[in-house]
């Protein structure tokens, strides 16, 4: 048993952990980008496809707000996805001025492929880089981090 199992972490330890999580998030993003090099979609495009998959059709403004980008930037991302046949437009059911973007069958297939590639890299890294106890800690930590993100 370590000392951390008996007493709560100090404010300095929490700050250090926060700093490490921030840095690791960036490193993980870069590694996932490398793992999926050659994919037909960029990270930002995959994020939009994923959001449409999870939440269903959305307007450009809704997607921009959710992804924390300007509507003009989201418009460019959606145009590229539409040109590639991965999303399609449809009229908004209650507001004729707006259109809804949704995944096409090809968009769903591409998203599945990207997810499989990225998740495969993570699973392999967990299998090859950690022992059984460490893998169990990571599984528990993932659930805790997810709770923090959902509550934040």
Short mmCIF file of N, CA and C in Angstrom, two decimals:
data_model
loop_
_atom_site.label_atom_id
_atom_site.label_comp_id
_atom_site.label_asym_id
_atom_site.label_seq_id
_atom_site.Cartn_x
_atom_site.Cartn_y
_atom_site.Cartn_z
N UNK A 1 0.83 -1.18 0.00
CA UNK A 1 0.00 0.00 0.00
C UNK A 1 0.87 1.24 0.00
N UNK A 2 0.47 2.20 -0.80
CA UNK A 2 1.21 3.46 -0.84
C UNK A 2 0.59 4.47 0.10
N UNK A 3 1.32 5.54 0.34
CA UNK A 3 0.81 6.60 1.20
C UNK A 3 -0.44 7.24 0.60
N UNK A 4 -0.54 7.24 -0.74
CA UNK A 4 -1.69 7.86 -1.40
C UNK A 4 -2.99 7.12 -1.12
N UNK A 5 -2.88 5.83 -0.76
CA UNK A 5 -4.09 5.07 -0.49
C UNK A 5 -4.66 5.40 0.89
N UNK A 6 -3.87 6.06 1.76
CA UNK A 6 -4.31 6.37 3.11
C UNK A 6 -4.66 7.82 3.33
N UNK A 7 -4.09 8.73 2.57
CA UNK A 7 -4.38 10.13 2.77
C UNK A 7 -4.67 10.79 1.42
N UNK A 8 -5.59 11.74 1.44
CA UNK A 8 -5.93 12.38 0.17
C UNK A 8 -4.76 13.19 -0.37
N UNK A 9 -4.70 13.35 -1.69
CA UNK A 9 -3.61 14.14 -2.28
C UNK A 9 -3.71 15.60 -1.87
N UNK A 10 -2.56 16.23 -1.78
CA UNK A 10 -2.51 17.65 -1.43
C UNK A 10 -2.95 18.49 -2.63
N UNK A 11 -3.16 19.77 -2.38
CA UNK A 11 -3.52 20.70 -3.46
C UNK A 11 -2.42 20.73 -4.52
N UNK A 12 -1.15 20.68 -4.09
CA UNK A 12 -0.04 20.67 -5.05
C UNK A 12 -0.05 19.40 -5.89
N UNK A 13 -0.35 18.26 -5.27
CA UNK A 13 -0.41 17.00 -6.02
C UNK A 13 -1.56 17.01 -7.02
N UNK A 14 -2.69 17.58 -6.62
CA UNK A 14 -3.82 17.69 -7.55
C UNK A 14 -3.48 18.60 -8.72
N UNK A 15 -2.82 19.72 -8.43
CA UNK A 15 -2.41 20.64 -9.50
C UNK A 15 -1.43 19.94 -10.45
N UNK A 16 -0.49 19.20 -9.89
CA UNK A 16 0.48 18.46 -10.70
C UNK A 16 -0.24 17.43 -11.58
N UNK A 17 -1.22 16.73 -10.99
CA UNK A 17 -1.98 15.75 -11.77
C UNK A 17 -2.75 16.44 -12.90
N UNK A 18 -3.34 17.60 -12.60
CA UNK A 18 -4.08 18.34 -13.63
C UNK A 18 -3.15 18.74 -14.77
N UNK A 19 -1.96 19.19 -14.43
CA UNK A 19 -0.98 19.58 -15.44
C UNK A 19 -0.60 18.38 -16.31
N UNK A 20 -0.39 17.24 -15.69
CA UNK A 20 -0.01 16.02 -16.43
C UNK A 20 -1.15 15.55 -17.33
N UNK A 21 -2.38 15.61 -16.83
CA UNK A 21 -3.53 15.20 -17.65
C UNK A 21 -3.65 16.09 -18.88
N UNK A 22 -3.49 17.40 -18.69
CA UNK A 22 -3.56 18.34 -19.82
C UNK A 22 -2.51 18.00 -20.86
N UNK A 23 -1.27 17.80 -20.40
CA UNK A 23 -0.18 17.49 -21.33
C UNK A 23 -0.40 16.14 -22.01
N UNK A 24 -0.86 15.17 -21.25
CA UNK A 24 -1.11 13.84 -21.81
C UNK A 24 -2.24 13.85 -22.83
N UNK A 25 -3.25 14.68 -22.60
CA UNK A 25 -4.35 14.78 -23.57
C UNK A 25 -3.82 15.23 -24.93
N UNK A 26 -2.93 16.22 -24.91
CA UNK A 26 -2.33 16.68 -26.16
C UNK A 26 -1.48 15.61 -26.82
N UNK A 27 -0.67 14.91 -26.00
CA UNK A 27 0.17 13.84 -26.54
C UNK A 27 -0.67 12.70 -27.10
N UNK A 28 -1.74 12.36 -26.40
CA UNK A 28 -2.62 11.29 -26.87
C UNK A 28 -3.28 11.68 -28.20
N UNK A 29 -3.70 12.92 -28.31
CA UNK A 29 -4.29 13.40 -29.57
C UNK A 29 -3.29 13.27 -30.71
N UNK A 30 -2.04 13.67 -30.47
CA UNK A 30 -1.01 13.54 -31.52
C UNK A 30 -0.77 12.09 -31.88
N UNK A 31 -0.72 11.20 -30.89
CA UNK A 31 -0.48 9.78 -31.18
C UNK A 31 -1.65 9.18 -31.96
N UNK A 32 -2.87 9.58 -31.61
CA UNK A 32 -4.03 9.07 -32.35
C UNK A 32 -4.03 9.59 -33.77
N UNK A 33 -3.61 10.83 -33.96
CA UNK A 33 -3.50 11.40 -35.30
C UNK A 33 -2.48 10.59 -36.11
N UNK A 34 -1.33 10.27 -35.50
CA UNK A 34 -0.31 9.47 -36.17
C UNK A 34 -0.83 8.09 -36.50
N UNK A 35 -1.57 7.49 -35.56
CA UNK A 35 -2.08 6.14 -35.76
C UNK A 35 -3.06 6.07 -36.93
N UNK A 36 -3.73 7.18 -37.19
CA UNK A 36 -4.72 7.17 -38.27
C UNK A 36 -4.26 7.95 -39.49
N UNK A 37 -2.95 8.16 -39.62
CA UNK A 37 -2.45 8.81 -40.83
C UNK A 37 -2.86 7.99 -42.04
N UNK A 38 -3.23 8.67 -43.07
CA UNK A 38 -3.69 7.97 -44.26
C UNK A 38 -5.20 7.77 -44.27
N UNK A 39 -5.86 8.08 -43.14
CA UNK A 39 -7.32 7.99 -43.11
C UNK A 39 -7.88 9.07 -44.03
N UNK A 40 -9.08 8.86 -44.48
CA UNK A 40 -9.70 9.80 -45.41
C UNK A 40 -10.28 11.03 -44.73
N UNK A 41 -10.29 11.06 -43.39
CA UNK A 41 -10.83 12.21 -42.67
C UNK A 41 -9.81 12.72 -41.65
N UNK A 42 -9.86 14.02 -41.41
CA UNK A 42 -8.99 14.64 -40.41
C UNK A 42 -9.59 14.42 -39.02
N UNK A 43 -8.80 14.80 -37.99
CA UNK A 43 -9.30 14.68 -36.61
C UNK A 43 -10.55 15.54 -36.42
N UNK A 44 -10.53 16.77 -36.92
CA UNK A 44 -11.69 17.65 -36.72
C UNK A 44 -12.90 17.12 -37.50
N UNK A 45 -12.68 16.58 -38.68
CA UNK A 45 -13.79 16.00 -39.43
C UNK A 45 -14.34 14.77 -38.72
N UNK A 46 -13.45 13.94 -38.18
CA UNK A 46 -13.89 12.76 -37.43
C UNK A 46 -14.69 13.16 -36.20
N UNK A 47 -14.29 14.26 -35.55
CA UNK A 47 -15.02 14.74 -34.37
C UNK A 47 -16.45 15.13 -34.76
N UNK A 48 -16.61 15.78 -35.90
CA UNK A 48 -17.94 16.18 -36.37
C UNK A 48 -18.76 14.93 -36.73
N UNK A 49 -18.16 14.00 -37.43
CA UNK A 49 -18.86 12.76 -37.76
C UNK A 49 -19.30 12.04 -36.49
N UNK A 50 -18.42 12.00 -35.52
CA UNK A 50 -18.73 11.33 -34.25
C UNK A 50 -19.88 12.01 -33.53
N UNK A 51 -19.85 13.34 -33.51
CA UNK A 51 -20.94 14.08 -32.85
C UNK A 51 -22.27 13.81 -33.56
N UNK A 52 -22.28 13.82 -34.89
CA UNK A 52 -23.51 13.54 -35.63
C UNK A 52 -23.97 12.10 -35.37
N UNK A 53 -23.05 11.20 -35.22
CA UNK A 53 -23.39 9.81 -34.94
C UNK A 53 -24.02 9.68 -33.55
N UNK A 54 -23.44 10.35 -32.57
CA UNK A 54 -23.93 10.26 -31.19
C UNK A 54 -25.21 11.05 -30.96
N UNK A 55 -25.30 12.25 -31.53
CA UNK A 55 -26.39 13.17 -31.21
C UNK A 55 -27.44 13.32 -32.30
N UNK A 56 -27.14 12.81 -33.49
CA UNK A 56 -28.09 12.93 -34.58
C UNK A 56 -27.91 14.23 -35.36
N UNK A 57 -28.79 14.48 -36.33
CA UNK A 57 -28.67 15.65 -37.19
C UNK A 57 -28.58 16.95 -36.40
N UNK A 58 -27.82 17.90 -36.95
CA UNK A 58 -27.63 19.19 -36.29
C UNK A 58 -27.36 20.27 -37.32
N UNK A 59 -27.60 21.50 -36.92
CA UNK A 59 -27.29 22.64 -37.80
C UNK A 59 -25.81 22.96 -37.70
N UNK A 60 -25.34 23.75 -38.64
CA UNK A 60 -23.95 24.20 -38.64
C UNK A 60 -23.63 24.95 -37.35
N UNK A 61 -24.53 25.82 -36.93
CA UNK A 61 -24.31 26.61 -35.71
C UNK A 61 -24.25 25.71 -34.48
N UNK A 62 -25.14 24.74 -34.41
CA UNK A 62 -25.12 23.81 -33.27
C UNK A 62 -23.81 23.03 -33.23
N UNK A 63 -23.36 22.57 -34.38
CA UNK A 63 -22.10 21.83 -34.44
C UNK A 63 -20.92 22.72 -34.07
N UNK A 64 -20.93 23.95 -34.58
CA UNK A 64 -19.83 24.88 -34.27
C UNK A 64 -19.78 25.14 -32.77
N UNK A 65 -20.91 25.36 -32.16
CA UNK A 65 -20.96 25.61 -30.71
C UNK A 65 -20.45 24.38 -29.96
N UNK A 66 -20.91 23.21 -30.34
CA UNK A 66 -20.51 21.98 -29.66
C UNK A 66 -19.01 21.71 -29.79
N UNK A 67 -18.44 22.02 -30.95
CA UNK A 67 -17.02 21.77 -31.19
C UNK A 67 -16.15 22.98 -30.83
N UNK A 68 -16.80 24.06 -30.40
CA UNK A 68 -16.10 25.27 -29.98
C UNK A 68 -15.24 25.89 -31.09
N UNK A 69 -15.89 26.01 -32.26
CA UNK A 69 -15.24 26.67 -33.39
C UNK A 69 -16.22 27.69 -33.97
N UNK A 70 -15.72 28.58 -34.81
CA UNK A 70 -16.58 29.57 -35.46
C UNK A 70 -17.49 28.87 -36.48
N UNK A 71 -18.69 29.38 -36.66
CA UNK A 71 -19.58 28.78 -37.66
C UNK A 71 -18.94 28.72 -39.06
N UNK A 72 -18.13 29.74 -39.42
CA UNK A 72 -17.48 29.72 -40.73
C UNK A 72 -16.51 28.53 -40.83
N UNK A 73 -15.78 28.25 -39.75
CA UNK A 73 -14.86 27.11 -39.75
C UNK A 73 -15.63 25.80 -39.86
N UNK A 74 -16.74 25.71 -39.12
CA UNK A 74 -17.56 24.51 -39.19
C UNK A 74 -18.15 24.36 -40.59
N UNK A 75 -18.54 25.49 -41.20
CA UNK A 75 -19.07 25.43 -42.56
C UNK A 75 -18.06 24.84 -43.53
N UNK A 76 -16.79 25.21 -43.37
CA UNK A 76 -15.74 24.66 -44.25
C UNK A 76 -15.56 23.16 -44.00
N UNK A 77 -15.58 22.77 -42.73
CA UNK A 77 -15.44 21.34 -42.40
C UNK A 77 -16.60 20.56 -42.98
N UNK A 78 -17.81 21.07 -42.82
CA UNK A 78 -18.99 20.38 -43.34
C UNK A 78 -18.99 20.33 -44.86
N UNK A 79 -18.51 21.39 -45.50
CA UNK A 79 -18.44 21.39 -46.97
C UNK A 79 -17.51 20.28 -47.46
N UNK A 80 -16.37 20.12 -46.79
CA UNK A 80 -15.43 19.06 -47.17
C UNK A 80 -16.06 17.68 -46.95
N UNK A 81 -16.76 17.53 -45.83
CA UNK A 81 -17.42 16.25 -45.55
C UNK A 81 -18.54 15.97 -46.54
N UNK A 82 -19.26 17.02 -46.91
CA UNK A 82 -20.34 16.86 -47.89
C UNK A 82 -19.77 16.51 -49.26
N UNK A 83 -18.69 17.19 -49.66
CA UNK A 83 -18.04 16.88 -50.94
C UNK A 83 -17.57 15.44 -51.00
N UNK A 84 -17.15 14.91 -49.85
CA UNK A 84 -16.68 13.52 -49.78
C UNK A 84 -17.83 12.53 -49.66
N UNK A 85 -19.05 13.03 -49.56
CA UNK A 85 -20.20 12.14 -49.45
C UNK A 85 -20.40 11.55 -48.06
N UNK A 86 -19.84 12.20 -47.03
CA UNK A 86 -19.91 11.66 -45.68
C UNK A 86 -21.04 12.26 -44.84
N UNK A 87 -21.50 13.44 -45.24
CA UNK A 87 -22.67 14.06 -44.60
C UNK A 87 -23.59 14.57 -45.70
N UNK A 88 -24.84 14.78 -45.33
CA UNK A 88 -25.81 15.32 -46.28
C UNK A 88 -26.70 16.34 -45.60
N UNK A 89 -27.22 17.24 -46.40
CA UNK A 89 -28.11 18.30 -45.91
C UNK A 89 -29.56 17.87 -46.08
N UNK A 90 -30.36 18.36 -45.14
CA UNK A 90 -31.81 18.19 -45.29
C UNK A 90 -32.47 19.42 -44.68
N UNK A 91 -33.69 19.74 -45.11
CA UNK A 91 -34.35 20.92 -44.56
C UNK A 91 -34.64 20.74 -43.06
N UNK A 92 -34.51 21.82 -42.33
CA UNK A 92 -34.86 21.81 -40.91
C UNK A 92 -36.38 21.65 -40.83
N UNK A 93 -36.89 20.79 -39.96
CA UNK A 93 -38.34 20.53 -39.94
C UNK A 93 -39.19 21.72 -39.48
N UNK A 94 -38.60 22.65 -38.70
CA UNK A 94 -39.42 23.75 -38.18
C UNK A 94 -38.93 25.14 -38.59
N UNK A 95 -37.74 25.22 -39.18
CA UNK A 95 -37.18 26.52 -39.54
C UNK A 95 -36.60 26.42 -40.96
N UNK A 96 -37.33 26.95 -41.92
CA UNK A 96 -36.92 26.84 -43.33
C UNK A 96 -35.59 27.51 -43.63
N UNK A 97 -35.17 28.45 -42.78
CA UNK A 97 -33.91 29.16 -43.02
C UNK A 97 -32.69 28.27 -42.73
N UNK A 98 -32.89 27.20 -42.02
CA UNK A 98 -31.77 26.36 -41.61
C UNK A 98 -31.82 25.01 -42.29
N UNK A 99 -30.64 24.39 -42.31
CA UNK A 99 -30.56 23.01 -42.80
C UNK A 99 -29.92 22.16 -41.72
N UNK A 100 -30.27 20.90 -41.74
CA UNK A 100 -29.68 19.94 -40.82
C UNK A 100 -28.64 19.11 -41.56
N UNK A 101 -27.55 18.84 -40.88
CA UNK A 101 -26.52 17.97 -41.43
C UNK A 101 -26.64 16.62 -40.72
N UNK A 102 -26.50 15.55 -41.49
CA UNK A 102 -26.55 14.21 -40.91
C UNK A 102 -25.56 13.31 -41.63
N UNK A 103 -25.24 12.22 -40.98
CA UNK A 103 -24.31 11.24 -41.56
C UNK A 103 -24.95 10.50 -42.72
N UNK A 104 -24.14 10.19 -43.71
CA UNK A 104 -24.56 9.27 -44.76
C UNK A 104 -24.07 7.87 -44.36
N UNK A 105 -24.48 6.88 -45.10
CA UNK A 105 -24.00 5.52 -44.84
C UNK A 105 -22.47 5.47 -44.97
N UNK A 106 -21.93 6.17 -45.97
CA UNK A 106 -20.48 6.21 -46.15
C UNK A 106 -19.82 6.94 -44.99
N UNK A 107 -20.44 7.99 -44.48
CA UNK A 107 -19.90 8.70 -43.32
C UNK A 107 -19.83 7.79 -42.11
N UNK A 108 -20.86 7.00 -41.91
CA UNK A 108 -20.87 6.06 -40.78
C UNK A 108 -19.78 5.00 -40.97
N UNK A 109 -19.60 4.53 -42.20
CA UNK A 109 -18.56 3.52 -42.47
C UNK A 109 -17.18 4.10 -42.20
N UNK A 110 -16.92 5.32 -42.68
CA UNK A 110 -15.62 5.98 -42.45
C UNK A 110 -15.38 6.18 -40.96
N UNK A 111 -16.40 6.62 -40.24
CA UNK A 111 -16.27 6.84 -38.81
C UNK A 111 -15.94 5.54 -38.09
N UNK A 112 -16.60 4.47 -38.46
CA UNK A 112 -16.32 3.16 -37.87
C UNK A 112 -14.87 2.76 -38.12
N UNK A 113 -14.38 3.00 -39.32
CA UNK A 113 -13.00 2.67 -39.66
C UNK A 113 -12.00 3.49 -38.84
N UNK A 114 -12.25 4.78 -38.73
CA UNK A 114 -11.37 5.64 -37.94
C UNK A 114 -11.35 5.21 -36.49
N UNK A 115 -12.52 4.96 -35.94
CA UNK A 115 -12.61 4.51 -34.54
C UNK A 115 -11.87 3.20 -34.34
N UNK A 116 -12.06 2.26 -35.25
CA UNK A 116 -11.41 0.95 -35.14
C UNK A 116 -9.89 1.11 -35.15
N UNK A 117 -9.38 1.97 -36.02
CA UNK A 117 -7.93 2.20 -36.10
C UNK A 117 -7.40 2.81 -34.81
N UNK A 118 -8.04 3.87 -34.36
CA UNK A 118 -7.57 4.57 -33.15
C UNK A 118 -7.72 3.71 -31.91
N UNK A 119 -8.85 3.06 -31.75
CA UNK A 119 -9.05 2.21 -30.59
C UNK A 119 -8.13 1.00 -30.63
N UNK A 120 -7.85 0.50 -31.83
CA UNK A 120 -6.90 -0.61 -31.96
C UNK A 120 -5.52 -0.22 -31.48
N UNK A 121 -5.09 0.99 -31.83
CA UNK A 121 -3.78 1.46 -31.36
C UNK A 121 -3.75 1.54 -29.84
N UNK A 122 -4.81 2.09 -29.24
CA UNK A 122 -4.86 2.21 -27.78
C UNK A 122 -4.86 0.83 -27.12
N UNK A 123 -5.69 -0.07 -27.62
CA UNK A 123 -5.76 -1.42 -27.03
C UNK A 123 -4.42 -2.13 -27.12
N UNK A 124 -3.74 -2.01 -28.24
CA UNK A 124 -2.43 -2.64 -28.40
C UNK A 124 -1.43 -2.03 -27.42
N UNK A 125 -1.44 -0.70 -27.29
CA UNK A 125 -0.53 -0.04 -26.36
C UNK A 125 -0.81 -0.50 -24.93
N UNK A 126 -2.07 -0.65 -24.55
CA UNK A 126 -2.41 -1.12 -23.21
C UNK A 126 -1.93 -2.56 -22.99
N UNK A 127 -2.15 -3.42 -24.00
CA UNK A 127 -1.72 -4.82 -23.89
C UNK A 127 -0.22 -4.95 -23.79
N UNK A 128 0.50 -4.20 -24.63
CA UNK A 128 1.94 -4.37 -24.72
C UNK A 128 2.73 -3.53 -23.73
N UNK A 129 2.14 -2.43 -23.25
CA UNK A 129 2.91 -1.52 -22.42
C UNK A 129 2.65 -1.60 -20.93
N UNK A 130 1.59 -2.33 -20.54
CA UNK A 130 1.22 -2.36 -19.13
C UNK A 130 0.99 -3.79 -18.67
N UNK A 131 1.21 -4.02 -17.37
CA UNK A 131 0.89 -5.34 -16.81
C UNK A 131 -0.59 -5.37 -16.40
N UNK A 132 -1.05 -6.52 -15.92
CA UNK A 132 -2.47 -6.69 -15.59
C UNK A 132 -2.95 -5.66 -14.57
N UNK A 133 -2.19 -5.43 -13.51
CA UNK A 133 -2.58 -4.48 -12.47
C UNK A 133 -2.68 -3.07 -13.03
N UNK A 134 -1.70 -2.68 -13.86
CA UNK A 134 -1.70 -1.35 -14.46
C UNK A 134 -2.89 -1.16 -15.40
N UNK A 135 -3.20 -2.21 -16.17
CA UNK A 135 -4.36 -2.13 -17.06
C UNK A 135 -5.65 -1.93 -16.25
N UNK A 136 -5.76 -2.61 -15.11
CA UNK A 136 -6.93 -2.46 -14.25
C UNK A 136 -7.03 -1.02 -13.72
N UNK A 137 -5.91 -0.43 -13.38
CA UNK A 137 -5.89 0.96 -12.89
C UNK A 137 -6.35 1.90 -14.01
N UNK A 138 -5.87 1.67 -15.22
CA UNK A 138 -6.26 2.52 -16.35
C UNK A 138 -7.77 2.41 -16.59
N UNK A 139 -8.31 1.20 -16.55
CA UNK A 139 -9.75 1.02 -16.76
C UNK A 139 -10.53 1.80 -15.71
N UNK A 140 -10.11 1.73 -14.46
CA UNK A 140 -10.80 2.48 -13.40
C UNK A 140 -10.64 3.99 -13.60
N UNK A 141 -9.44 4.42 -13.96
CA UNK A 141 -9.19 5.85 -14.15
C UNK A 141 -10.01 6.40 -15.32
N UNK A 142 -10.19 5.63 -16.36
CA UNK A 142 -10.97 6.08 -17.52
C UNK A 142 -12.40 6.40 -17.08
N UNK A 143 -12.99 5.53 -16.27
CA UNK A 143 -14.34 5.78 -15.78
C UNK A 143 -14.39 7.06 -14.94
N UNK A 144 -13.39 7.28 -14.12
CA UNK A 144 -13.35 8.49 -13.29
C UNK A 144 -13.17 9.74 -14.14
N UNK A 145 -12.28 9.68 -15.13
CA UNK A 145 -12.09 10.83 -16.02
C UNK A 145 -13.35 11.13 -16.81
N UNK A 146 -14.03 10.09 -17.26
CA UNK A 146 -15.28 10.29 -18.00
C UNK A 146 -16.30 11.00 -17.12
N UNK A 147 -16.35 10.62 -15.85
CA UNK A 147 -17.28 11.28 -14.92
C UNK A 147 -16.94 12.76 -14.76
N UNK A 148 -15.65 13.07 -14.66
CA UNK A 148 -15.25 14.47 -14.55
C UNK A 148 -15.66 15.27 -15.78
N UNK A 149 -15.44 14.70 -16.95
CA UNK A 149 -15.76 15.39 -18.19
C UNK A 149 -17.27 15.60 -18.31
N UNK A 150 -18.04 14.59 -17.98
CA UNK A 150 -19.50 14.68 -18.08
C UNK A 150 -20.06 15.69 -17.09
N UNK A 151 -19.47 15.79 -15.91
CA UNK A 151 -19.96 16.70 -14.89
C UNK A 151 -19.48 18.13 -15.13
N UNK A 152 -18.34 18.26 -15.85
CA UNK A 152 -17.75 19.59 -16.06
C UNK A 152 -18.46 20.31 -17.10
#
